[in-house]
């Protein structure tokens, strides 16, 4: 009997683009990829932020550079892909949330959320996939949300945007699968970051969140890193068009 061999999580020799890589979750994703041997390009709008994030990785012995661009700007994304790609791995962690009731959500809020969470996700995935197809394949990972699978309090537009990302991911997986390009999402629960800190200042809100998370704790950025390593690597070679739910059981019921 032939003994099967476990696939490797290593990413040596592969180039990875992490969009939104200066945020807490995005930077954790960049570290996860770098720790496994990938050369990482960190992207976000602010030049100083991407340079600082890349310098931190380099200071820890990893290979990284920072490239500033607006992920919702088609021309800027295409130019960055041309100058620094092709990439074997794309992680898109860029996005925004403006928790408000539907009545209090303005059309400007709607447009901003959809631009950051859907338009940008579409553009970076499409442009990264062009290079991946030419190279024989790659892995695209969208940081979605548990709210892409269920509804959420004061999050009508945010939920709409993440449901859109889930549907887009499935369609892209069908279209690009024959070219070896895998497309998946990671759906986290509430993760403790600088941006979510105000949420956790409200004891009632924290109690509600913890009551929904069956493991009884708020998520940490480290909880995302294993899922990123898996989806970026050959360990997930037969995984596409789906999601990994990192929600501590929130969506289990």
PDB file of C-alpha atoms in Angstrom:
ATOM      1  CA  UNK A   1       0.000   0.000   0.000  1.00  0.00           C
ATOM      2  CA  UNK A   2       1.304   3.406  -0.935  1.00  0.00           C
ATOM      3  CA  UNK A   3       1.771   5.688   2.058  1.00  0.00           C
ATOM      4  CA  UNK A   4       0.286   9.158   1.413  1.00  0.00           C
ATOM      5  CA  UNK A   5       2.310  12.216   2.329  1.00  0.00           C
ATOM      6  CA  UNK A   6       0.871  15.255   4.068  1.00  0.00           C
ATOM      7  CA  UNK A   7       0.930  18.369   1.868  1.00  0.00           C
ATOM      8  CA  UNK A   8       3.149  21.222   2.903  1.00  0.00           C
ATOM      9  CA  UNK A   9       2.047  24.524   4.384  1.00  0.00           C
ATOM     10  CA  UNK A  10       5.310  26.092   3.203  1.00  0.00           C
ATOM     11  CA  UNK A  11       5.187  28.978   0.736  1.00  0.00           C
ATOM     12  CA  UNK A  12       8.849  29.284  -0.205  1.00  0.00           C
ATOM     13  CA  UNK A  13       9.433  30.959  -3.544  1.00  0.00           C
ATOM     14  CA  UNK A  14       5.928  32.401  -3.719  1.00  0.00           C
ATOM     15  CA  UNK A  15       4.989  36.057  -3.845  1.00  0.00           C
ATOM     16  CA  UNK A  16       1.983  37.242  -1.854  1.00  0.00           C
ATOM     17  CA  UNK A  17       0.018  40.481  -1.980  1.00  0.00           C
ATOM     18  CA  UNK A  18      -1.847  41.480   1.175  1.00  0.00           C
ATOM     19  CA  UNK A  19      -4.283  44.316   0.498  1.00  0.00           C
ATOM     20  CA  UNK A  20      -5.266  46.087   3.682  1.00  0.00           C
ATOM     21  CA  UNK A  21      -2.075  44.724   5.171  1.00  0.00           C
ATOM     22  CA  UNK A  22      -1.620  47.616   7.592  1.00  0.00           C
ATOM     23  CA  UNK A  23      -4.731  46.775   9.611  1.00  0.00           C
ATOM     24  CA  UNK A  24      -4.579  44.342  12.506  1.00  0.00           C
ATOM     25  CA  UNK A  25      -6.083  41.391  10.635  1.00  0.00           C
ATOM     26  CA  UNK A  26      -4.282  42.152   7.380  1.00  0.00           C
ATOM     27  CA  UNK A  27      -0.918  42.455   9.111  1.00  0.00           C
ATOM     28  CA  UNK A  28      -1.495  39.155  10.921  1.00  0.00           C
ATOM     29  CA  UNK A  29      -2.175  37.586   7.512  1.00  0.00           C
ATOM     30  CA  UNK A  30       1.055  39.052   6.157  1.00  0.00           C
ATOM     31  CA  UNK A  31       3.003  37.623   9.091  1.00  0.00           C
ATOM     32  CA  UNK A  32       1.402  34.203   8.618  1.00  0.00           C
ATOM     33  CA  UNK A  33       2.464  34.123   4.970  1.00  0.00           C
ATOM     34  CA  UNK A  34       5.955  35.455   5.665  1.00  0.00           C
ATOM     35  CA  UNK A  35       6.536  32.927   8.447  1.00  0.00           C
ATOM     36  CA  UNK A  36       5.936  30.190   5.909  1.00  0.00           C
ATOM     37  CA  UNK A  37       8.433  31.555   3.405  1.00  0.00           C
ATOM     38  CA  UNK A  38       6.425  33.870   1.149  1.00  0.00           C
ATOM     39  CA  UNK A  39       7.755  37.194  -0.084  1.00  0.00           C
ATOM     40  CA  UNK A  40       5.087  39.684   0.935  1.00  0.00           C
ATOM     41  CA  UNK A  41       3.899  42.926  -0.616  1.00  0.00           C
ATOM     42  CA  UNK A  42       1.828  44.936   1.840  1.00  0.00           C
ATOM     43  CA  UNK A  43      -0.658  47.367   0.313  1.00  0.00           C
ATOM     44  CA  UNK A  44      -3.021  50.020   1.604  1.00  0.00           C
ATOM     45  CA  UNK A  45      -3.761  53.661   0.827  1.00  0.00           C
ATOM     46  CA  UNK A  46      -1.250  55.352   3.148  1.00  0.00           C
ATOM     47  CA  UNK A  47       2.404  55.197   2.090  1.00  0.00           C
ATOM     48  CA  UNK A  48       3.739  55.748   5.605  1.00  0.00           C
ATOM     49  CA  UNK A  49       1.634  52.885   6.962  1.00  0.00           C
ATOM     50  CA  UNK A  50       2.692  50.342   4.354  1.00  0.00           C
ATOM     51  CA  UNK A  51       6.336  51.314   4.728  1.00  0.00           C
ATOM     52  CA  UNK A  52       6.119  50.892   8.492  1.00  0.00           C
ATOM     53  CA  UNK A  53       4.392  47.505   8.244  1.00  0.00           C
ATOM     54  CA  UNK A  54       6.893  46.223   5.687  1.00  0.00           C
ATOM     55  CA  UNK A  55       9.811  47.489   7.770  1.00  0.00           C
ATOM     56  CA  UNK A  56       8.481  45.585  10.779  1.00  0.00           C
ATOM     57  CA  UNK A  57       8.431  42.357   8.788  1.00  0.00           C
ATOM     58  CA  UNK A  58      11.908  42.961   7.410  1.00  0.00           C
ATOM     59  CA  UNK A  59      13.123  43.731  10.924  1.00  0.00           C
ATOM     60  CA  UNK A  60      11.921  40.291  11.964  1.00  0.00           C
ATOM     61  CA  UNK A  61      13.859  38.563   9.216  1.00  0.00           C
ATOM     62  CA  UNK A  62      11.150  38.306   6.580  1.00  0.00           C
ATOM     63  CA  UNK A  63      11.030  39.509   2.961  1.00  0.00           C
ATOM     64  CA  UNK A  64       8.559  42.340   2.453  1.00  0.00           C
ATOM     65  CA  UNK A  65       7.955  45.653   0.725  1.00  0.00           C
ATOM     66  CA  UNK A  66       5.185  48.221   1.026  1.00  0.00           C
ATOM     67  CA  UNK A  67       3.211  49.445  -1.988  1.00  0.00           C
ATOM     68  CA  UNK A  68       0.578  52.159  -1.462  1.00  0.00           C
ATOM     69  CA  UNK A  69      -2.537  52.174  -3.643  1.00  0.00           C
ATOM     70  CA  UNK A  70      -6.302  52.537  -3.409  1.00  0.00           C
ATOM     71  CA  UNK A  71      -7.836  49.086  -3.932  1.00  0.00           C
ATOM     72  CA  UNK A  72     -11.003  50.599  -5.389  1.00  0.00           C
ATOM     73  CA  UNK A  73      -9.003  52.399  -8.099  1.00  0.00           C
ATOM     74  CA  UNK A  74      -8.859  50.059 -11.088  1.00  0.00           C
ATOM     75  CA  UNK A  75      -5.962  51.859 -12.780  1.00  0.00           C
ATOM     76  CA  UNK A  76      -3.871  52.012  -9.610  1.00  0.00           C
ATOM     77  CA  UNK A  77      -4.437  48.315  -8.865  1.00  0.00           C
ATOM     78  CA  UNK A  78      -3.581  47.287 -12.406  1.00  0.00           C
ATOM     79  CA  UNK A  79      -0.410  49.370 -12.310  1.00  0.00           C
ATOM     80  CA  UNK A  80       0.673  47.821  -9.002  1.00  0.00           C
ATOM     81  CA  UNK A  81       0.040  44.318 -10.326  1.00  0.00           C
ATOM     82  CA  UNK A  82       2.071  45.097 -13.424  1.00  0.00           C
ATOM     83  CA  UNK A  83       5.009  46.526 -11.452  1.00  0.00           C
ATOM     84  CA  UNK A  84       5.151  44.010  -8.616  1.00  0.00           C
ATOM     85  CA  UNK A  85       3.291  40.897  -9.812  1.00  0.00           C
ATOM     86  CA  UNK A  86       2.380  38.331 -10.750  1.00  0.00           C
ATOM     87  CA  UNK A  87       1.406  37.004  -7.342  1.00  0.00           C
ATOM     88  CA  UNK A  88       0.832  33.399  -6.356  1.00  0.00           C
ATOM     89  CA  UNK A  89      -1.243  34.517  -3.382  1.00  0.00           C
ATOM     90  CA  UNK A  90      -3.661  37.380  -2.813  1.00  0.00           C
ATOM     91  CA  UNK A  91      -5.168  38.156   0.572  1.00  0.00           C
ATOM     92  CA  UNK A  92      -7.671  40.994   0.524  1.00  0.00           C
ATOM     93  CA  UNK A  93      -8.287  42.303   4.026  1.00  0.00           C
ATOM     94  CA  UNK A  94      -9.359  45.822   3.074  1.00  0.00           C
ATOM     95  CA  UNK A  95     -12.840  46.884   4.136  1.00  0.00           C
ATOM     96  CA  UNK A  96     -14.915  49.064   6.393  1.00  0.00           C
ATOM     97  CA  UNK A  97     -17.923  48.741   8.708  1.00  0.00           C
ATOM     98  CA  UNK A  98     -20.218  51.495   9.946  1.00  0.00           C
ATOM     99  CA  UNK A  99     -22.596  49.878  12.418  1.00  0.00           C
ATOM    100  CA  UNK A 100     -25.890  51.747  12.269  1.00  0.00           C
ATOM    101  CA  UNK A 101     -29.535  50.904  12.045  1.00  0.00           C
ATOM    102  CA  UNK A 102     -30.932  50.790   8.530  1.00  0.00           C
ATOM    103  CA  UNK A 103     -32.887  53.989   9.223  1.00  0.00           C
ATOM    104  CA  UNK A 104     -29.714  55.810  10.312  1.00  0.00           C
ATOM    105  CA  UNK A 105     -27.563  54.552   7.419  1.00  0.00           C
ATOM    106  CA  UNK A 106     -27.065  57.261   4.815  1.00  0.00           C
ATOM    107  CA  UNK A 107     -26.632  56.678   1.109  1.00  0.00           C
ATOM    108  CA  UNK A 108     -23.067  57.954   1.515  1.00  0.00           C
ATOM    109  CA  UNK A 109     -22.513  55.203   4.093  1.00  0.00           C
ATOM    110  CA  UNK A 110     -23.984  52.691   1.662  1.00  0.00           C
ATOM    111  CA  UNK A 111     -21.766  53.812  -1.201  1.00  0.00           C
ATOM    112  CA  UNK A 112     -18.601  53.899   0.918  1.00  0.00           C
ATOM    113  CA  UNK A 113     -19.150  50.417   2.333  1.00  0.00           C
ATOM    114  CA  UNK A 114     -19.939  48.915  -1.058  1.00  0.00           C
ATOM    115  CA  UNK A 115     -16.933  50.596  -2.649  1.00  0.00           C
ATOM    116  CA  UNK A 116     -14.510  49.350  -0.002  1.00  0.00           C
ATOM    117  CA  UNK A 117     -15.981  45.899   0.568  1.00  0.00           C
ATOM    118  CA  UNK A 118     -17.296  44.866  -2.846  1.00  0.00           C
ATOM    119  CA  UNK A 119     -15.866  47.046  -5.634  1.00  0.00           C
ATOM    120  CA  UNK A 120     -12.321  46.841  -4.268  1.00  0.00           C
ATOM    121  CA  UNK A 121     -12.629  43.106  -3.594  1.00  0.00           C
ATOM    122  CA  UNK A 122     -13.720  42.549  -7.182  1.00  0.00           C
ATOM    123  CA  UNK A 123     -10.963  44.683  -8.691  1.00  0.00           C
ATOM    124  CA  UNK A 124      -8.047  43.222  -6.737  1.00  0.00           C
ATOM    125  CA  UNK A 125      -9.243  39.650  -7.272  1.00  0.00           C
ATOM    126  CA  UNK A 126      -9.744  40.131 -10.998  1.00  0.00           C
ATOM    127  CA  UNK A 127      -6.371  41.802 -11.558  1.00  0.00           C
ATOM    128  CA  UNK A 128      -4.492  39.291  -9.416  1.00  0.00           C
ATOM    129  CA  UNK A 129      -6.192  36.432 -11.251  1.00  0.00           C
ATOM    130  CA  UNK A 130      -4.942  37.698 -14.613  1.00  0.00           C
ATOM    131  CA  UNK A 131      -1.370  37.143 -13.502  1.00  0.00           C
ATOM    132  CA  UNK A 132      -2.167  33.874 -11.752  1.00  0.00           C
ATOM    133  CA  UNK A 133      -3.731  32.404 -14.876  1.00  0.00           C
ATOM    134  CA  UNK A 134      -0.622  33.267 -16.866  1.00  0.00           C
ATOM    135  CA  UNK A 135       1.507  31.511 -14.242  1.00  0.00           C
ATOM    136  CA  UNK A 136      -0.624  28.385 -14.040  1.00  0.00           C
ATOM    137  CA  UNK A 137      -2.604  29.117 -10.894  1.00  0.00           C
ATOM    138  CA  UNK A 138      -2.714  30.715  -7.486  1.00  0.00           C
ATOM    139  CA  UNK A 139      -4.797  31.315  -4.383  1.00  0.00           C
ATOM    140  CA  UNK A 140      -7.122  34.264  -3.772  1.00  0.00           C
ATOM    141  CA  UNK A 141      -8.347  34.740  -0.210  1.00  0.00           C
ATOM    142  CA  UNK A 142     -10.977  37.325   0.660  1.00  0.00           C
ATOM    143  CA  UNK A 143     -11.374  38.259   4.320  1.00  0.00           C
ATOM    144  CA  UNK A 144     -15.156  38.183   4.520  1.00  0.00           C
ATOM    145  CA  UNK A 145     -17.167  37.892   7.731  1.00  0.00           C
ATOM    146  CA  UNK A 146     -19.602  35.689   9.591  1.00  0.00           C
ATOM    147  CA  UNK A 147     -22.003  38.473   8.587  1.00  0.00           C
ATOM    148  CA  UNK A 148     -21.623  37.231   5.026  1.00  0.00           C
ATOM    149  CA  UNK A 149     -23.540  34.132   6.117  1.00  0.00           C
ATOM    150  CA  UNK A 150     -26.102  35.513   8.568  1.00  0.00           C
ATOM    151  CA  UNK A 151     -27.737  38.797   9.484  1.00  0.00           C
ATOM    152  CA  UNK A 152     -26.435  41.137  12.131  1.00  0.00           C
ATOM    153  CA  UNK A 153     -27.661  43.883  14.408  1.00  0.00           C
ATOM    154  CA  UNK A 154     -27.130  47.392  12.952  1.00  0.00           C
ATOM    155  CA  UNK A 155     -25.286  45.934   9.972  1.00  0.00           C
ATOM    156  CA  UNK A 156     -27.721  45.818   7.065  1.00  0.00           C
ATOM    157  CA  UNK A 157     -25.314  47.270   4.492  1.00  0.00           C
ATOM    158  CA  UNK A 158     -22.236  45.552   5.917  1.00  0.00           C
ATOM    159  CA  UNK A 159     -24.071  42.214   5.730  1.00  0.00           C
ATOM    160  CA  UNK A 160     -25.134  43.002   2.171  1.00  0.00           C
ATOM    161  CA  UNK A 161     -21.532  43.714   1.192  1.00  0.00           C
ATOM    162  CA  UNK A 162     -20.181  40.509   2.713  1.00  0.00           C
ATOM    163  CA  UNK A 163     -22.961  38.385   1.239  1.00  0.00           C
ATOM    164  CA  UNK A 164     -21.924  39.890  -2.098  1.00  0.00           C
ATOM    165  CA  UNK A 165     -18.316  38.857  -1.518  1.00  0.00           C
ATOM    166  CA  UNK A 166     -19.434  35.296  -0.753  1.00  0.00           C
ATOM    167  CA  UNK A 167     -21.423  35.078  -3.984  1.00  0.00           C
ATOM    168  CA  UNK A 168     -18.668  36.698  -6.018  1.00  0.00           C
ATOM    169  CA  UNK A 169     -16.153  34.222  -4.630  1.00  0.00           C
ATOM    170  CA  UNK A 170     -18.219  31.240  -5.721  1.00  0.00           C
ATOM    171  CA  UNK A 171     -18.669  32.624  -9.232  1.00  0.00           C
ATOM    172  CA  UNK A 172     -14.968  33.454  -9.588  1.00  0.00           C
ATOM    173  CA  UNK A 173     -14.028  29.969  -8.398  1.00  0.00           C
ATOM    174  CA  UNK A 174     -16.173  28.464 -11.151  1.00  0.00           C
ATOM    175  CA  UNK A 175     -14.756  30.777 -13.808  1.00  0.00           C
ATOM    176  CA  UNK A 176     -11.085  30.522 -12.866  1.00  0.00           C
ATOM    177  CA  UNK A 177     -10.900  26.948 -11.593  1.00  0.00           C
ATOM    178  CA  UNK A 178      -9.905  25.554 -15.003  1.00  0.00           C
ATOM    179  CA  UNK A 179      -6.877  27.869 -14.891  1.00  0.00           C
ATOM    180  CA  UNK A 180      -5.729  26.623 -11.491  1.00  0.00           C
ATOM    181  CA  UNK A 181      -6.843  29.728  -9.601  1.00  0.00           C
ATOM    182  CA  UNK A 182      -8.533  28.949  -6.306  1.00  0.00           C
ATOM    183  CA  UNK A 183     -10.837  31.527  -4.686  1.00  0.00           C
ATOM    184  CA  UNK A 184     -12.027  31.285  -1.082  1.00  0.00           C
ATOM    185  CA  UNK A 185     -13.044  33.425   1.870  1.00  0.00           C
ATOM    186  CA  UNK A 186     -12.359  33.490   5.577  1.00  0.00           C
ATOM    187  CA  UNK A 187     -15.343  34.476   7.712  1.00  0.00           C
ATOM    188  CA  UNK A 188     -14.253  35.726  11.141  1.00  0.00           C
ATOM    189  CA  UNK A 189     -16.412  36.605  14.096  1.00  0.00           C
ATOM    190  CA  UNK A 190     -15.714  39.746  16.138  1.00  0.00           C
ATOM    191  CA  UNK A 191     -11.916  40.070  16.330  1.00  0.00           C
ATOM    192  CA  UNK A 192     -10.173  42.206  18.919  1.00  0.00           C
ATOM    193  CA  UNK A 193      -8.370  44.984  16.999  1.00  0.00           C
ATOM    194  CA  UNK A 194      -7.770  48.710  17.325  1.00  0.00           C
ATOM    195  CA  UNK A 195     -10.745  49.398  15.061  1.00  0.00           C
ATOM    196  CA  UNK A 196     -13.133  47.201  17.045  1.00  0.00           C
ATOM    197  CA  UNK A 197     -11.952  48.477  20.447  1.00  0.00           C
ATOM    198  CA  UNK A 198     -14.929  50.865  20.848  1.00  0.00           C
ATOM    199  CA  UNK A 199     -17.321  47.913  20.498  1.00  0.00           C
ATOM    200  CA  UNK A 200     -15.701  46.175  23.445  1.00  0.00           C
ATOM    201  CA  UNK A 201     -15.994  49.245  25.653  1.00  0.00           C
ATOM    202  CA  UNK A 202     -19.715  48.539  25.959  1.00  0.00           C
ATOM    203  CA  UNK A 203     -20.229  45.773  28.580  1.00  0.00           C
ATOM    204  CA  UNK A 204     -23.713  44.934  27.300  1.00  0.00           C
ATOM    205  CA  UNK A 205     -22.461  44.566  23.741  1.00  0.00           C
ATOM    206  CA  UNK A 206     -19.544  42.375  24.900  1.00  0.00           C
ATOM    207  CA  UNK A 207     -21.927  40.165  26.871  1.00  0.00           C
ATOM    208  CA  UNK A 208     -24.167  39.796  23.804  1.00  0.00           C
ATOM    209  CA  UNK A 209     -21.217  38.934  21.563  1.00  0.00           C
ATOM    210  CA  UNK A 210     -19.824  36.379  23.993  1.00  0.00           C
ATOM    211  CA  UNK A 211     -23.275  34.804  24.339  1.00  0.00           C
ATOM    212  CA  UNK A 212     -23.345  34.226  20.572  1.00  0.00           C
ATOM    213  CA  UNK A 213     -19.804  32.816  20.356  1.00  0.00           C
ATOM    214  CA  UNK A 214     -20.062  29.241  21.606  1.00  0.00           C
ATOM    215  CA  UNK A 215     -16.402  29.138  22.651  1.00  0.00           C
ATOM    216  CA  UNK A 216     -17.150  32.042  24.965  1.00  0.00           C
ATOM    217  CA  UNK A 217     -14.434  34.477  23.959  1.00  0.00           C
ATOM    218  CA  UNK A 218     -13.702  37.283  21.519  1.00  0.00           C
ATOM    219  CA  UNK A 219     -11.550  36.335  18.533  1.00  0.00           C
ATOM    220  CA  UNK A 220      -7.896  37.363  18.307  1.00  0.00           C
ATOM    221  CA  UNK A 221      -5.923  38.119  15.136  1.00  0.00           C
ATOM    222  CA  UNK A 222      -3.907  34.923  15.697  1.00  0.00           C
ATOM    223  CA  UNK A 223      -7.131  32.959  15.199  1.00  0.00           C
ATOM    224  CA  UNK A 224      -7.128  34.015  11.535  1.00  0.00           C
ATOM    225  CA  UNK A 225      -3.529  33.097  10.779  1.00  0.00           C
ATOM    226  CA  UNK A 226      -3.917  29.315  10.530  1.00  0.00           C
ATOM    227  CA  UNK A 227      -6.790  29.626   8.064  1.00  0.00           C
ATOM    228  CA  UNK A 228      -4.702  31.946   5.876  1.00  0.00           C
ATOM    229  CA  UNK A 229      -1.745  29.549   5.938  1.00  0.00           C
ATOM    230  CA  UNK A 230      -4.019  26.682   4.936  1.00  0.00           C
ATOM    231  CA  UNK A 231      -5.783  28.440   2.057  1.00  0.00           C
ATOM    232  CA  UNK A 232      -2.548  29.913   0.681  1.00  0.00           C
ATOM    233  CA  UNK A 233      -0.706  26.599   0.643  1.00  0.00           C
ATOM    234  CA  UNK A 234      -0.822  23.255  -1.141  1.00  0.00           C
ATOM    235  CA  UNK A 235      -2.583  21.860   1.925  1.00  0.00           C
ATOM    236  CA  UNK A 236      -5.793  23.298   0.409  1.00  0.00           C
ATOM    237  CA  UNK A 237      -5.071  22.307  -3.195  1.00  0.00           C
ATOM    238  CA  UNK A 238      -8.608  20.917  -3.653  1.00  0.00           C
ATOM    239  CA  UNK A 239     -10.404  23.750  -1.848  1.00  0.00           C
ATOM    240  CA  UNK A 240     -12.110  26.477  -3.868  1.00  0.00           C
ATOM    241  CA  UNK A 241     -15.387  28.378  -3.994  1.00  0.00           C
ATOM    242  CA  UNK A 242     -16.050  28.083  -0.282  1.00  0.00           C
ATOM    243  CA  UNK A 243     -15.301  29.640   3.094  1.00  0.00           C
ATOM    244  CA  UNK A 244     -13.584  28.850   6.354  1.00  0.00           C
ATOM    245  CA  UNK A 245     -15.704  30.091   9.236  1.00  0.00           C
ATOM    246  CA  UNK A 246     -13.601  31.317  12.158  1.00  0.00           C
ATOM    247  CA  UNK A 247     -16.479  32.325  14.403  1.00  0.00           C
ATOM    248  CA  UNK A 248     -16.203  30.222  17.538  1.00  0.00           C
ATOM    249  CA  UNK A 249     -19.549  28.621  16.677  1.00  0.00           C
ATOM    250  CA  UNK A 250     -21.574  31.841  16.182  1.00  0.00           C
ATOM    251  CA  UNK A 251     -23.260  30.595  13.005  1.00  0.00           C
ATOM    252  CA  UNK A 252     -23.807  27.062  14.317  1.00  0.00           C
ATOM    253  CA  UNK A 253     -27.147  28.132  15.741  1.00  0.00           C
TER     254      UNK A 253
END
